[in-house]
Tab-separated table of C-alpha atoms in Angstrom:
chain	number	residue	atom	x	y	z
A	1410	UNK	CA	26.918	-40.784	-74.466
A	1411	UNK	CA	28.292	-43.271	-72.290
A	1412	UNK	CA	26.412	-46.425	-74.380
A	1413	UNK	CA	27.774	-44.312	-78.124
A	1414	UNK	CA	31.065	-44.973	-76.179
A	1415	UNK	CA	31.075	-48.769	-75.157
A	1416	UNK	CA	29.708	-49.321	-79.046
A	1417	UNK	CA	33.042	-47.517	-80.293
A	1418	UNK	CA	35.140	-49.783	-78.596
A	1419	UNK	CA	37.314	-51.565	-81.272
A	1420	UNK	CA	38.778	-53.920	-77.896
A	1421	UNK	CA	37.940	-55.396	-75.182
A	1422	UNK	CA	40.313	-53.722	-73.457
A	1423	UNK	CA	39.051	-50.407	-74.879
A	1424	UNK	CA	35.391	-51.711	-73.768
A	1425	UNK	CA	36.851	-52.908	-69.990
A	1426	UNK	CA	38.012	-49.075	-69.859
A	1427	UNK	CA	34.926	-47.369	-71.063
A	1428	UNK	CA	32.837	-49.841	-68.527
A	1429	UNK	CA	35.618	-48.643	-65.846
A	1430	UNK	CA	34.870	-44.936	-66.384
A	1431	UNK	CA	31.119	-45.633	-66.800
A	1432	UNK	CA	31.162	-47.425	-62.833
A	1433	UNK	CA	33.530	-44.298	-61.245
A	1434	UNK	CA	30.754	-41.881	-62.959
A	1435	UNK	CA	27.964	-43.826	-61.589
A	1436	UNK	CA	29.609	-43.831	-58.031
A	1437	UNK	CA	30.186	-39.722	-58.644
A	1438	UNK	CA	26.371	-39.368	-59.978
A	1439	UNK	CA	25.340	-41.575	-56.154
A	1440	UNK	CA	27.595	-39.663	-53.956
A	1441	UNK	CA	26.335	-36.516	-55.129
A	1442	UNK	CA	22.433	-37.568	-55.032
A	1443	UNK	CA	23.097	-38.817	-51.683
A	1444	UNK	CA	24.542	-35.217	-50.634
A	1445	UNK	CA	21.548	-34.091	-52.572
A	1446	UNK	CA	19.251	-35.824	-50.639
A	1447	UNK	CA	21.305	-34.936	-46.957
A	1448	UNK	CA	21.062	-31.486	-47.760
A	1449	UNK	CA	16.957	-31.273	-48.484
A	1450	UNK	CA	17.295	-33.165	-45.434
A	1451	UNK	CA	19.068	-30.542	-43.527
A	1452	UNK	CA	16.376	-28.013	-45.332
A	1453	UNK	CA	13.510	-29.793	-44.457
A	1454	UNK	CA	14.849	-30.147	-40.496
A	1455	UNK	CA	15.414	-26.029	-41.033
A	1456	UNK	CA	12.053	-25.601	-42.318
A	1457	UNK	CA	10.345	-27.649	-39.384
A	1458	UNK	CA	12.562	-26.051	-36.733
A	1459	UNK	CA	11.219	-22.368	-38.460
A	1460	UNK	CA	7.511	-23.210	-38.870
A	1461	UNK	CA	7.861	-24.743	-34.533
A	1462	UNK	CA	8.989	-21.388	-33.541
A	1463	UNK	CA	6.463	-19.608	-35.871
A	1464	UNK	CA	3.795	-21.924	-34.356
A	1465	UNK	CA	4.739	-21.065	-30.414
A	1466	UNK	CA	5.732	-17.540	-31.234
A	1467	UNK	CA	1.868	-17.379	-32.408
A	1468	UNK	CA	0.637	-19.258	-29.054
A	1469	UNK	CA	3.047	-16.628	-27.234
A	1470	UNK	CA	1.236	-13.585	-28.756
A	1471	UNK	CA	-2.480	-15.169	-28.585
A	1472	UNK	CA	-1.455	-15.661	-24.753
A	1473	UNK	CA	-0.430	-12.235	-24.398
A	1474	UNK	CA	-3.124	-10.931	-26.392
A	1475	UNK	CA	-5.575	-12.661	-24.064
A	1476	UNK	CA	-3.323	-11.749	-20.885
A	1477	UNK	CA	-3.804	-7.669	-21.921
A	1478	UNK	CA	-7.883	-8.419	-22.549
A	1479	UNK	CA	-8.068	-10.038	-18.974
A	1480	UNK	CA	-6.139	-7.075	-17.311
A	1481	UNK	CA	-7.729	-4.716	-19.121
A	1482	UNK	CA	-10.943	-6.154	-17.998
A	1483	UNK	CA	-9.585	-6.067	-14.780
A	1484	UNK	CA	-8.588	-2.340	-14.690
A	1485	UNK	CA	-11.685	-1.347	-16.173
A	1486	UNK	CA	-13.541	-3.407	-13.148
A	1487	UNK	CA	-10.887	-1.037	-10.409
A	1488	UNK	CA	-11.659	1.720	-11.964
A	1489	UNK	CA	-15.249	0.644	-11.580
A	1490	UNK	CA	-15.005	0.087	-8.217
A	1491	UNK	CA	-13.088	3.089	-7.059
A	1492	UNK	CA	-15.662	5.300	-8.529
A	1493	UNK	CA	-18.336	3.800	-6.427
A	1494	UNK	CA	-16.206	4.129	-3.216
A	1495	UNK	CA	-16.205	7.557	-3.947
A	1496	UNK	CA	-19.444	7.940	-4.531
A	1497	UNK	CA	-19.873	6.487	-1.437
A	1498	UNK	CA	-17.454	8.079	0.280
A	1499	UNK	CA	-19.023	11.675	-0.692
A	1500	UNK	CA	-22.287	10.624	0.661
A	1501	UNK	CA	-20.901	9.529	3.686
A	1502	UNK	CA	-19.301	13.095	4.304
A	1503	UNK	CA	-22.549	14.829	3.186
A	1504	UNK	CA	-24.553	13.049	5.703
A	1505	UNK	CA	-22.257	13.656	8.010
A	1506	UNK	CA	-22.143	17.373	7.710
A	1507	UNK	CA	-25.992	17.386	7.743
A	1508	UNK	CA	-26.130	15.222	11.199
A	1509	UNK	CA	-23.420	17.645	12.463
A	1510	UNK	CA	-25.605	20.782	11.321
A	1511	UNK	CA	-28.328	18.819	13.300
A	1512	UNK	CA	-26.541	17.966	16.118
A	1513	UNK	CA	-26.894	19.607	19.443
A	1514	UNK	CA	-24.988	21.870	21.186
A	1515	UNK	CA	-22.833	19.787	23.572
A	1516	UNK	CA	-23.190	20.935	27.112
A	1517	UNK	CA	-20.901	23.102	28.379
A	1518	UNK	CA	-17.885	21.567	30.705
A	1519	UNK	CA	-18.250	21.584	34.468
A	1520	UNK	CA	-16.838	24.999	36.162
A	1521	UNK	CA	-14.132	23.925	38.683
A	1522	UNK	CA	-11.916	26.208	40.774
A	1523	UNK	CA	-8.366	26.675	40.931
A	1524	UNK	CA	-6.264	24.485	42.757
A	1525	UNK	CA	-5.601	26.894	45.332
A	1526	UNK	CA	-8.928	26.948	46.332
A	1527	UNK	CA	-10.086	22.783	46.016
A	1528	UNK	CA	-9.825	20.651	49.171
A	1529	UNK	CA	-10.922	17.760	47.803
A	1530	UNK	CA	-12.768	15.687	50.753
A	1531	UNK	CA	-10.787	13.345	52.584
A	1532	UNK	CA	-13.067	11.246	54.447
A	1533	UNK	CA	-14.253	7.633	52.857
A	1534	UNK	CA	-18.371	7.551	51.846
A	1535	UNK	CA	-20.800	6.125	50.169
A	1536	UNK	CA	-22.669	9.283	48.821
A	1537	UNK	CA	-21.258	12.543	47.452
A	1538	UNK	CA	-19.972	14.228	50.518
A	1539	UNK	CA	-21.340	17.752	52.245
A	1540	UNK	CA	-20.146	20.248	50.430
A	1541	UNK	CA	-20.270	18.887	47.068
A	1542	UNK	CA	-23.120	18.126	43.978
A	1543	UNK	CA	-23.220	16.131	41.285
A	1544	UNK	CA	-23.421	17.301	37.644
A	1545	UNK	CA	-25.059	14.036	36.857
A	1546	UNK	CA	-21.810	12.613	34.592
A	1547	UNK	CA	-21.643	9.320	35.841
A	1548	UNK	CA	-19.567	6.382	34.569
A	1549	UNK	CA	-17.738	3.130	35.890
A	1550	UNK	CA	-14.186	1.372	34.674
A	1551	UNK	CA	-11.625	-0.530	35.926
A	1552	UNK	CA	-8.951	2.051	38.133
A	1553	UNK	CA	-5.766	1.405	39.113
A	1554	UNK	CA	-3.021	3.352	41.365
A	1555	UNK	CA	0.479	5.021	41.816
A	1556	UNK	CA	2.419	6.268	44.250
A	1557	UNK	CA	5.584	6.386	45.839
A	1558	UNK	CA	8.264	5.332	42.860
A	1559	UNK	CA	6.512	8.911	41.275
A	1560	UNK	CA	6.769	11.057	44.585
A	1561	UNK	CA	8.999	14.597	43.472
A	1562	UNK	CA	7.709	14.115	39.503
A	1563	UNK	CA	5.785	16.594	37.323
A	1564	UNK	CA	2.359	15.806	36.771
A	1565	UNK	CA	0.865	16.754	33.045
A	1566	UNK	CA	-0.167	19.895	34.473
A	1567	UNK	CA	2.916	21.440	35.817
A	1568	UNK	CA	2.287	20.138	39.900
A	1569	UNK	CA	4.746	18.260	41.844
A	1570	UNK	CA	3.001	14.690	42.626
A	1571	UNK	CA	2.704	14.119	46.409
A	1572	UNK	CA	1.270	10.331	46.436
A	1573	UNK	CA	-1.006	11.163	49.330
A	1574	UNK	CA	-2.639	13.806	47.709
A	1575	UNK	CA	-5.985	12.989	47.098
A	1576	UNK	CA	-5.679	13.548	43.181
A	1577	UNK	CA	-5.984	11.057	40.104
A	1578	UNK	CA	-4.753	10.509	36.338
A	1579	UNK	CA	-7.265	10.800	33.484
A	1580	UNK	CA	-6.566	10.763	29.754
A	1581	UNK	CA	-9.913	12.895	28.597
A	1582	UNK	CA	-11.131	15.170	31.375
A	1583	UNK	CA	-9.961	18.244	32.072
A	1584	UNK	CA	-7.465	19.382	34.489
A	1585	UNK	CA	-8.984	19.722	37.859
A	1586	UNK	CA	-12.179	18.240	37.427
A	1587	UNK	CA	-13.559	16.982	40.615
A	1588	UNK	CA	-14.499	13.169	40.647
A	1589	UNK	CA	-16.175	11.528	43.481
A	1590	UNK	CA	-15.007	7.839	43.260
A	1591	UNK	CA	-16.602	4.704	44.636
A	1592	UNK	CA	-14.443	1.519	45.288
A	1593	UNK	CA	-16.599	-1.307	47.415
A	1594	UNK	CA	-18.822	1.015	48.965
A	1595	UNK	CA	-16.516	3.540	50.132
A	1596	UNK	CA	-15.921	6.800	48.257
A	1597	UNK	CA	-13.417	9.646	47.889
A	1598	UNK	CA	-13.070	13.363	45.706
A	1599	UNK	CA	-10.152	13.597	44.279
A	1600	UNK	CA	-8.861	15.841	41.399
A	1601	UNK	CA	-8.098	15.369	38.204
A	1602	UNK	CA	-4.109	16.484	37.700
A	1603	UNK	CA	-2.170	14.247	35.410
A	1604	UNK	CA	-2.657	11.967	32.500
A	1605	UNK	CA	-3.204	8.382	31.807
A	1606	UNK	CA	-3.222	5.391	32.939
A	1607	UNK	CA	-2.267	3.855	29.573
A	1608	UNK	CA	-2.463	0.133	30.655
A	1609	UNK	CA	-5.588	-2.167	29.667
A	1610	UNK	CA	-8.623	-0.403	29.406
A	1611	UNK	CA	-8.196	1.245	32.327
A	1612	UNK	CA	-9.828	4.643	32.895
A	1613	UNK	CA	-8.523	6.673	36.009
A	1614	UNK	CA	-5.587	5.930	38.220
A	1615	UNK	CA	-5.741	7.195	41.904
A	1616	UNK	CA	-2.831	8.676	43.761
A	1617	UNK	CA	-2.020	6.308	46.351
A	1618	UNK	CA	-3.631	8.549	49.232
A	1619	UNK	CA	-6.819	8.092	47.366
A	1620	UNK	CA	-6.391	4.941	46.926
A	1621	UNK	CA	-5.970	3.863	50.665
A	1622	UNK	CA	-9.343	6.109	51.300
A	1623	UNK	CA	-10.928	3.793	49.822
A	1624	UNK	CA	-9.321	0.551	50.517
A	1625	UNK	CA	-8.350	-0.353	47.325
A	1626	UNK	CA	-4.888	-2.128	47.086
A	1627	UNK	CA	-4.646	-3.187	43.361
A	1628	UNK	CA	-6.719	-2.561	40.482
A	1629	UNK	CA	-10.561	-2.620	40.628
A	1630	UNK	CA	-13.741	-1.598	39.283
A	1631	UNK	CA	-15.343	2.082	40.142
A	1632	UNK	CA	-18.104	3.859	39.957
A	1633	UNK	CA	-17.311	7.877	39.135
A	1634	UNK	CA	-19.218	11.058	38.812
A	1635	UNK	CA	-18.050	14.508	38.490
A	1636	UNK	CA	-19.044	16.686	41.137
A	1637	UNK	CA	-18.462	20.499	41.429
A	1638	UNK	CA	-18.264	22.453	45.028
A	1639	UNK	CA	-21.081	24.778	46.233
């Protein structure tokens, strides 16, 4: 249409105004393929930008997919391993109850008298004194004393502690149990009347009477066996 137009020119002038319009429509037809061409631009960038976050939203899910596999795995292994335990854990019990039904009777306690009636003996020695036998229960440990700073208190079985009574703290055996003690040689009764001690791995701690029967002055190792009267 444009070329049907320049040929109708009867002037130059006419022809210099056709050619005018002809340039301002060519400059219109470039802007607007340019603007074409920036927005497929733009629609392109879009389309990249969607088909990235497809592409990492996929390596998201296939890494959560896998995650939920492993910890499945991993619960299935638990569970796994908790049923052994208590399969392991029931044997455990039923051999215990058969080595209980086994067992033996344990023997009975030693028989000791009232206070009232024990005079535990007061003189040092080396062997179970006159007056007294062994019931064979025999064992050794590091002993320790008190004394004074718990003169007036209550002992664990209701007694006022005199600390020159010839008496002694024990966490297991029962009140008044007679123990013949051995310290270096030189040995004592006393009876059993409160509890501890509950320092170290101590295992009786002498009144401070009992203590000085035997010469002992700090802690030390002895040698102890429970003893009844005759």
């Amino acid at each position: 249409m444009r070329l049907e137009m320049m040929l109708a020119a009867e002037s130059v002038s006419e022809l210099l105004a056709v050619a005018e319009m002809n340039s301002v429509a060519v400059s219109v037809d470039q802007r607007r393929l340019e603007e074409l061409e920036d927005a497929r631009a733009k629609v392109e960038g879009v389309q990249d930008d969607l088909d990235r976050h497809k592409r990492e939203q996929m390596e998201v899910l296939a890494e959560v997919e896998a995650i939920s596999a492993e910890m499945a795995v991993t619960l299935d292994d638990r569970r796994a391993l908790l049923a052994e335990l208590a399969d392991e854990v029931e044997e455990l019990e039923k051999q215990v109850r058969r080595e209980e039904q086994l067992a033996p009777e344990p023997p009975p306690e030693p028989v000791v008298e009232p206070p009232s009636t024990i005079t535990p003996a007061a003189t040092p020695t080396s062997d179970v004194p006159e007056g007294y036998v062994s019931t064979g229960v025999t064992f050794g440990g590091v002993a320790s004393w008190y004394g004074p700073g718990f003169a007036g208190n209550l002992t664990a079985n209701g007694e006022i502690y005199d600390p020159m009574g010839l008496t002694a703290a024990n966490k297991e055996l029962p009140f008044n149990t007679l123990l013949f003690v051995k310290y270096n040689g030189r040995g004592v009764v006393v009876r059993i009347n409160d509890r501890g001690p509950y320092a170290g791995d101590r295992i009786i701690d002498l009144s401070q009477g009992a203590a000085e029967t035997v010469g002992m002055s700090g802690i030390g190792w002895v040698d102890a066996t429970i003893v009844v009267k005759k």
